[in-house]
Amino acid sequence: MGTQASPRGRNPRGQGDRLRAEIIDATLGLLDELGDDQALSMRAVARAVGTAATSVYLHFADRDALVLATLRHCHDDLMRAADEAAAGSDDPAEQLRARVLVLGTWSRRHPGLYRVMHESAVNRRPETAFRSEVADSTTAAVRRCMDAGVAPAGDAQLVALDLRAAVHGAVALRLSQPQLDWPPLTAQIDRFLTRLVGLPAR
């Protein structure tokens, strides 16, 4: 991350999409390293890709546009991973657990991206409406647990919000206070699922 790539030749006709993907990949690495989109520069991204800054501007009008596209890409990958994890079981409780574990463990592995995804001013722009997909999918998973009788009936949206707040709090506190003797995140998430959603204790 943050290292300068070897200069690249001009992309052959029709390979602009590949350059765009490389720019987003480089931006993902830099944002995870920096933890602050305001510290990102288009020139640094160009260096990481091994291209000229003007080539980056051909794909993204400004830094905010690049950050927005990168967050969308990151969000889509995260949602895909959560969906795949949930698909590994027919049990609604296990599906919810798998989904939440993916979101929690990803945040711990990518603290810089986690900060940008939740603290960047770009997130207040209407183009980031895609972020509601995490809330919607968690609510749907909680509702399936209630419908199946493995969790008490209630307001699925409110329960999902409590669950997400607890998981994000657990991750954020680990990042800000790493010196504390934290329990395993998996065990903590299991307690959240029992106490907040009402799933049976594991």
PDB file of C-alpha atoms in Angstrom:
ATOM      1  CA  MET A   1       0.000   0.000   0.000  1.00  0.00           C
ATOM      2  CA  GLY A   2       1.177   3.464  -0.788  1.00  0.00           C
ATOM      3  CA  THR A   3       4.132   2.210  -2.830  1.00  0.00           C
ATOM      4  CA  GLN A   4       4.849   3.463  -6.309  1.00  0.00           C
ATOM      5  CA  ALA A   5       4.074   1.026  -9.078  1.00  0.00           C
ATOM      6  CA  SER A   6       6.180   0.659 -12.185  1.00  0.00           C
ATOM      7  CA  PRO A   7       5.176   3.038 -14.991  1.00  0.00           C
ATOM      8  CA  ARG A   8       2.592   1.457 -17.212  1.00  0.00           C
ATOM      9  CA  GLY A   9       2.140   1.740 -20.918  1.00  0.00           C
ATOM     10  CA  ARG A  10      -0.882   3.261 -22.573  1.00  0.00           C
ATOM     11  CA  ASN A  11      -3.971   1.069 -22.211  1.00  0.00           C
ATOM     12  CA  PRO A  12      -4.951  -0.524 -25.527  1.00  0.00           C
ATOM     13  CA  ARG A  13      -8.315   0.495 -26.879  1.00  0.00           C
ATOM     14  CA  GLY A  14     -11.159  -1.038 -24.861  1.00  0.00           C
ATOM     15  CA  GLN A  15      -9.139  -1.521 -21.677  1.00  0.00           C
ATOM     16  CA  GLY A  16     -10.223   1.658 -19.908  1.00  0.00           C
ATOM     17  CA  ASP A  17     -12.423  -0.423 -17.614  1.00  0.00           C
ATOM     18  CA  ARG A  18      -9.375  -2.339 -16.467  1.00  0.00           C
ATOM     19  CA  LEU A  19      -7.577   0.890 -15.574  1.00  0.00           C
ATOM     20  CA  ARG A  20     -10.647   2.095 -13.696  1.00  0.00           C
ATOM     21  CA  ALA A  21     -10.681  -1.146 -11.682  1.00  0.00           C
ATOM     22  CA  GLU A  22      -6.969  -0.780 -10.925  1.00  0.00           C
ATOM     23  CA  ILE A  23      -7.535   2.783  -9.745  1.00  0.00           C
ATOM     24  CA  ILE A  24     -10.285   1.649  -7.382  1.00  0.00           C
ATOM     25  CA  ASP A  25      -8.144  -1.230  -6.083  1.00  0.00           C
ATOM     26  CA  ALA A  26      -5.272   1.168  -5.390  1.00  0.00           C
ATOM     27  CA  THR A  27      -7.637   3.582  -3.668  1.00  0.00           C
ATOM     28  CA  LEU A  28      -8.956   0.791  -1.455  1.00  0.00           C
ATOM     29  CA  GLY A  29      -5.440   0.043  -0.285  1.00  0.00           C
ATOM     30  CA  LEU A  30      -4.567   3.685   0.312  1.00  0.00           C
ATOM     31  CA  LEU A  31      -7.780   4.413   2.215  1.00  0.00           C
ATOM     32  CA  ASP A  32      -7.250   1.366   4.415  1.00  0.00           C
ATOM     33  CA  GLU A  33      -3.737   2.604   5.121  1.00  0.00           C
ATOM     34  CA  LEU A  34      -4.696   6.249   5.701  1.00  0.00           C
ATOM     35  CA  GLY A  35      -8.066   5.841   7.396  1.00  0.00           C
ATOM     36  CA  ASP A  36      -9.014   9.297   6.148  1.00  0.00           C
ATOM     37  CA  ASP A  37     -10.247  10.169   2.678  1.00  0.00           C
ATOM     38  CA  GLN A  38      -9.186  13.787   3.175  1.00  0.00           C
ATOM     39  CA  ALA A  39      -5.574  12.595   3.287  1.00  0.00           C
ATOM     40  CA  LEU A  40      -5.920  10.869  -0.075  1.00  0.00           C
ATOM     41  CA  SER A  41      -4.552  12.548  -3.181  1.00  0.00           C
ATOM     42  CA  MET A  42      -5.174  11.755  -6.804  1.00  0.00           C
ATOM     43  CA  ARG A  43      -1.427  11.869  -7.416  1.00  0.00           C
ATOM     44  CA  ALA A  44      -0.829   9.221  -4.757  1.00  0.00           C
ATOM     45  CA  VAL A  45      -3.421   6.992  -6.410  1.00  0.00           C
ATOM     46  CA  ALA A  46      -1.776   7.539  -9.796  1.00  0.00           C
ATOM     47  CA  ARG A  47       1.628   6.607  -8.341  1.00  0.00           C
ATOM     48  CA  ALA A  48       0.195   3.442  -6.805  1.00  0.00           C
ATOM     49  CA  VAL A  49      -1.296   2.415 -10.154  1.00  0.00           C
ATOM     50  CA  GLY A  50       1.727   3.475 -12.176  1.00  0.00           C
ATOM     51  CA  THR A  51      -0.099   5.931 -14.390  1.00  0.00           C
ATOM     52  CA  ALA A  52      -0.358   9.687 -14.808  1.00  0.00           C
ATOM     53  CA  ALA A  53      -2.685  11.715 -12.606  1.00  0.00           C
ATOM     54  CA  THR A  54      -4.456  12.904 -15.739  1.00  0.00           C
ATOM     55  CA  SER A  55      -5.470   9.303 -16.433  1.00  0.00           C
ATOM     56  CA  VAL A  56      -7.121   9.114 -13.027  1.00  0.00           C
ATOM     57  CA  TYR A  57      -9.042  12.317 -13.748  1.00  0.00           C
ATOM     58  CA  LEU A  58     -10.299  10.820 -17.005  1.00  0.00           C
ATOM     59  CA  HIS A  59     -12.231   8.288 -14.911  1.00  0.00           C
ATOM     60  CA  PHE A  60     -13.069  10.360 -11.830  1.00  0.00           C
ATOM     61  CA  ALA A  61     -13.802  14.088 -11.857  1.00  0.00           C
ATOM     62  CA  ASP A  62     -12.372  14.686  -8.379  1.00  0.00           C
ATOM     63  CA  ARG A  63     -11.321  12.983  -5.170  1.00  0.00           C
ATOM     64  CA  ASP A  64     -14.858  12.757  -3.821  1.00  0.00           C
ATOM     65  CA  ALA A  65     -16.026  10.985  -6.955  1.00  0.00           C
ATOM     66  CA  LEU A  66     -13.166   8.496  -6.612  1.00  0.00           C
ATOM     67  CA  VAL A  67     -13.852   7.919  -2.918  1.00  0.00           C
ATOM     68  CA  LEU A  68     -17.554   7.468  -3.606  1.00  0.00           C
ATOM     69  CA  ALA A  69     -16.910   4.883  -6.330  1.00  0.00           C
ATOM     70  CA  THR A  70     -14.431   3.086  -4.087  1.00  0.00           C
ATOM     71  CA  LEU A  71     -16.857   2.967  -1.170  1.00  0.00           C
ATOM     72  CA  ARG A  72     -19.544   1.603  -3.473  1.00  0.00           C
ATOM     73  CA  HIS A  73     -17.161  -1.108  -4.673  1.00  0.00           C
ATOM     74  CA  CYS A  74     -16.162  -1.927  -1.096  1.00  0.00           C
ATOM     75  CA  HIS A  75     -19.784  -2.014   0.030  1.00  0.00           C
ATOM     76  CA  ASP A  76     -20.783  -4.331  -2.823  1.00  0.00           C
ATOM     77  CA  ASP A  77     -17.957  -6.750  -2.007  1.00  0.00           C
ATOM     78  CA  LEU A  78     -18.937  -6.738   1.659  1.00  0.00           C
ATOM     79  CA  MET A  79     -22.610  -7.360   0.888  1.00  0.00           C
ATOM     80  CA  ARG A  80     -21.662 -10.179  -1.488  1.00  0.00           C
ATOM     81  CA  ALA A  81     -19.531 -11.812   1.211  1.00  0.00           C
ATOM     82  CA  ALA A  82     -22.350 -11.493   3.755  1.00  0.00           C
ATOM     83  CA  ASP A  83     -24.867 -12.996   1.323  1.00  0.00           C
ATOM     84  CA  GLU A  84     -22.545 -15.906   0.530  1.00  0.00           C
ATOM     85  CA  ALA A  85     -21.932 -16.573   4.221  1.00  0.00           C
ATOM     86  CA  ALA A  86     -25.653 -16.528   4.974  1.00  0.00           C
ATOM     87  CA  ALA A  87     -26.357 -18.898   2.077  1.00  0.00           C
ATOM     88  CA  GLY A  88     -24.324 -21.595   3.833  1.00  0.00           C
ATOM     89  CA  SER A  89     -27.224 -22.508   6.134  1.00  0.00           C
ATOM     90  CA  ASP A  90     -30.996 -22.991   5.970  1.00  0.00           C
ATOM     91  CA  ASP A  91     -31.376 -21.955   9.621  1.00  0.00           C
ATOM     92  CA  PRO A  92     -32.490 -18.285   9.897  1.00  0.00           C
ATOM     93  CA  ALA A  93     -30.563 -17.887  13.159  1.00  0.00           C
ATOM     94  CA  GLU A  94     -27.345 -19.179  11.579  1.00  0.00           C
ATOM     95  CA  GLN A  95     -27.938 -16.986   8.532  1.00  0.00           C
ATOM     96  CA  LEU A  96     -28.208 -13.884  10.709  1.00  0.00           C
ATOM     97  CA  ARG A  97     -25.146 -14.865  12.721  1.00  0.00           C
ATOM     98  CA  ALA A  98     -23.087 -15.506   9.588  1.00  0.00           C
ATOM     99  CA  ARG A  99     -24.109 -12.170   8.104  1.00  0.00           C
ATOM    100  CA  VAL A 100     -23.254 -10.196  11.247  1.00  0.00           C
ATOM    101  CA  LEU A 101     -19.956 -12.028  11.727  1.00  0.00           C
ATOM    102  CA  VAL A 102     -18.854 -11.093   8.206  1.00  0.00           C
ATOM    103  CA  LEU A 103     -19.636  -7.423   8.835  1.00  0.00           C
ATOM    104  CA  GLY A 104     -17.887  -7.436  12.213  1.00  0.00           C
ATOM    105  CA  THR A 105     -14.749  -9.325  11.241  1.00  0.00           C
ATOM    106  CA  TRP A 106     -14.332  -7.351   8.011  1.00  0.00           C
ATOM    107  CA  SER A 107     -14.377  -4.118   9.997  1.00  0.00           C
ATOM    108  CA  ARG A 108     -11.618  -5.415  12.247  1.00  0.00           C
ATOM    109  CA  ARG A 109      -9.465  -6.516   9.296  1.00  0.00           C
ATOM    110  CA  HIS A 110      -9.870  -3.181   7.498  1.00  0.00           C
ATOM    111  CA  PRO A 111      -9.878  -0.485  10.187  1.00  0.00           C
ATOM    112  CA  GLY A 112      -8.941   2.302   7.799  1.00  0.00           C
ATOM    113  CA  LEU A 113     -11.723   1.514   5.355  1.00  0.00           C
ATOM    114  CA  TYR A 114     -14.116   1.080   8.271  1.00  0.00           C
ATOM    115  CA  ARG A 115     -13.350   4.616   9.456  1.00  0.00           C
ATOM    116  CA  VAL A 116     -13.786   6.087   5.983  1.00  0.00           C
ATOM    117  CA  MET A 117     -17.035   4.203   5.396  1.00  0.00           C
ATOM    118  CA  HIS A 118     -18.528   5.585   8.610  1.00  0.00           C
ATOM    119  CA  GLU A 119     -16.808   8.924   9.160  1.00  0.00           C
ATOM    120  CA  SER A 120     -16.245  10.426   5.713  1.00  0.00           C
ATOM    121  CA  ALA A 121     -18.279  13.504   4.798  1.00  0.00           C
ATOM    122  CA  VAL A 122     -18.860  11.809   1.439  1.00  0.00           C
ATOM    123  CA  ASN A 123     -21.246   9.471   3.252  1.00  0.00           C
ATOM    124  CA  ARG A 124     -23.718  12.322   3.670  1.00  0.00           C
ATOM    125  CA  ARG A 125     -24.147  12.703  -0.078  1.00  0.00           C
ATOM    126  CA  PRO A 126     -27.316  11.299  -1.658  1.00  0.00           C
ATOM    127  CA  GLU A 127     -25.226   9.050  -3.904  1.00  0.00           C
ATOM    128  CA  THR A 128     -24.406   6.908  -0.854  1.00  0.00           C
ATOM    129  CA  ALA A 129     -27.975   5.666  -0.495  1.00  0.00           C
ATOM    130  CA  PHE A 130     -26.555   2.200  -1.202  1.00  0.00           C
ATOM    131  CA  ARG A 131     -25.378   2.110   2.435  1.00  0.00           C
ATOM    132  CA  SER A 132     -28.974   1.459   3.496  1.00  0.00           C
ATOM    133  CA  GLU A 133     -28.636  -2.024   2.000  1.00  0.00           C
ATOM    134  CA  VAL A 134     -26.739  -3.199   5.095  1.00  0.00           C
ATOM    135  CA  ALA A 135     -29.560  -2.056   7.364  1.00  0.00           C
ATOM    136  CA  ASP A 136     -32.212  -3.524   5.080  1.00  0.00           C
ATOM    137  CA  SER A 137     -30.516  -6.917   4.806  1.00  0.00           C
ATOM    138  CA  THR A 138     -29.974  -7.119   8.571  1.00  0.00           C
ATOM    139  CA  THR A 139     -33.601  -6.200   9.221  1.00  0.00           C
ATOM    140  CA  ALA A 140     -34.755  -8.865   6.756  1.00  0.00           C
ATOM    141  CA  ALA A 141     -32.551 -11.463   8.458  1.00  0.00           C
ATOM    142  CA  VAL A 142     -33.921 -10.553  11.906  1.00  0.00           C
ATOM    143  CA  ARG A 143     -37.482 -10.719  10.566  1.00  0.00           C
ATOM    144  CA  ARG A 144     -36.860 -14.217   9.185  1.00  0.00           C
ATOM    145  CA  CYS A 145     -35.746 -15.301  12.671  1.00  0.00           C
ATOM    146  CA  MET A 146     -38.943 -13.889  14.153  1.00  0.00           C
ATOM    147  CA  ASP A 147     -41.125 -15.473  11.483  1.00  0.00           C
ATOM    148  CA  ALA A 148     -39.456 -18.846  12.070  1.00  0.00           C
ATOM    149  CA  GLY A 149     -40.041 -18.595  15.817  1.00  0.00           C
ATOM    150  CA  VAL A 150     -36.338 -18.708  16.741  1.00  0.00           C
ATOM    151  CA  ALA A 151     -36.514 -15.120  18.026  1.00  0.00           C
ATOM    152  CA  PRO A 152     -39.321 -13.365  19.914  1.00  0.00           C
ATOM    153  CA  ALA A 153     -41.760 -11.412  17.761  1.00  0.00           C
ATOM    154  CA  GLY A 154     -41.170  -7.677  17.719  1.00  0.00           C
ATOM    155  CA  ASP A 155     -40.081  -4.688  15.651  1.00  0.00           C
ATOM    156  CA  ALA A 156     -37.469  -6.255  13.372  1.00  0.00           C
ATOM    157  CA  GLN A 157     -36.206  -2.895  12.175  1.00  0.00           C
ATOM    158  CA  LEU A 158     -35.629  -1.643  15.727  1.00  0.00           C
ATOM    159  CA  VAL A 159     -33.984  -4.888  16.829  1.00  0.00           C
ATOM    160  CA  ALA A 160     -31.702  -4.834  13.770  1.00  0.00           C
ATOM    161  CA  LEU A 161     -30.738  -1.236  14.537  1.00  0.00           C
ATOM    162  CA  ASP A 162     -29.842  -2.186  18.122  1.00  0.00           C
ATOM    163  CA  LEU A 163     -27.802  -5.113  16.844  1.00  0.00           C
ATOM    164  CA  ARG A 164     -25.915  -3.041  14.293  1.00  0.00           C
ATOM    165  CA  ALA A 165     -25.225  -0.323  16.874  1.00  0.00           C
ATOM    166  CA  ALA A 166     -23.824  -2.916  19.276  1.00  0.00           C
ATOM    167  CA  VAL A 167     -21.570  -4.527  16.669  1.00  0.00           C
ATOM    168  CA  HIS A 168     -20.288  -1.190  15.381  1.00  0.00           C
ATOM    169  CA  GLY A 169     -19.685  -0.064  18.951  1.00  0.00           C
ATOM    170  CA  ALA A 170     -17.695  -3.205  19.694  1.00  0.00           C
ATOM    171  CA  VAL A 171     -15.558  -2.694  16.598  1.00  0.00           C
ATOM    172  CA  ALA A 172     -15.068   1.053  17.128  1.00  0.00           C
ATOM    173  CA  LEU A 173     -14.010   0.595  20.747  1.00  0.00           C
ATOM    174  CA  ARG A 174     -11.480  -2.050  19.766  1.00  0.00           C
ATOM    175  CA  LEU A 175      -9.982   0.368  17.254  1.00  0.00           C
ATOM    176  CA  SER A 176      -9.860   3.297  19.654  1.00  0.00           C
ATOM    177  CA  GLN A 177      -8.796   1.332  22.749  1.00  0.00           C
ATOM    178  CA  PRO A 178      -6.736  -1.621  21.516  1.00  0.00           C
ATOM    179  CA  GLN A 179      -4.883  -1.807  24.836  1.00  0.00           C
ATOM    180  CA  LEU A 180      -7.919  -3.240  26.638  1.00  0.00           C
ATOM    181  CA  ASP A 181      -8.277  -6.979  27.200  1.00  0.00           C
ATOM    182  CA  TRP A 182     -11.079  -7.513  24.708  1.00  0.00           C
ATOM    183  CA  PRO A 183     -13.020 -10.786  24.544  1.00  0.00           C
ATOM    184  CA  PRO A 184     -13.155 -12.536  21.164  1.00  0.00           C
ATOM    185  CA  LEU A 185     -15.386 -10.558  18.830  1.00  0.00           C
ATOM    186  CA  THR A 186     -17.224 -13.721  17.804  1.00  0.00           C
ATOM    187  CA  ALA A 187     -18.210 -14.449  21.408  1.00  0.00           C
ATOM    188  CA  GLN A 188     -19.327 -10.866  21.908  1.00  0.00           C
ATOM    189  CA  ILE A 189     -21.476 -10.964  18.762  1.00  0.00           C
ATOM    190  CA  ASP A 190     -23.060 -14.199  19.989  1.00  0.00           C
ATOM    191  CA  ARG A 191     -24.023 -12.435  23.212  1.00  0.00           C
ATOM    192  CA  PHE A 192     -25.519  -9.550  21.220  1.00  0.00           C
ATOM    193  CA  LEU A 193     -27.584 -12.026  19.201  1.00  0.00           C
ATOM    194  CA  THR A 194     -28.883 -13.649  22.375  1.00  0.00           C
ATOM    195  CA  ARG A 195     -29.559 -10.502  24.386  1.00  0.00           C
ATOM    196  CA  LEU A 196     -30.734  -8.154  21.651  1.00  0.00           C
ATOM    197  CA  VAL A 197     -32.387 -10.464  19.137  1.00  0.00           C
ATOM    198  CA  GLY A 198     -33.396 -13.235  21.515  1.00  0.00           C
ATOM    199  CA  LEU A 199     -31.668 -16.117  19.743  1.00  0.00           C
ATOM    200  CA  PRO A 200     -30.857 -19.166  21.878  1.00  0.00           C
ATOM    201  CA  ALA A 201     -27.427 -19.016  23.517  1.00  0.00           C
ATOM    202  CA  ARG A 202     -24.769 -21.008  21.707  1.00  0.00           C
TER     203      ARG A 202
END
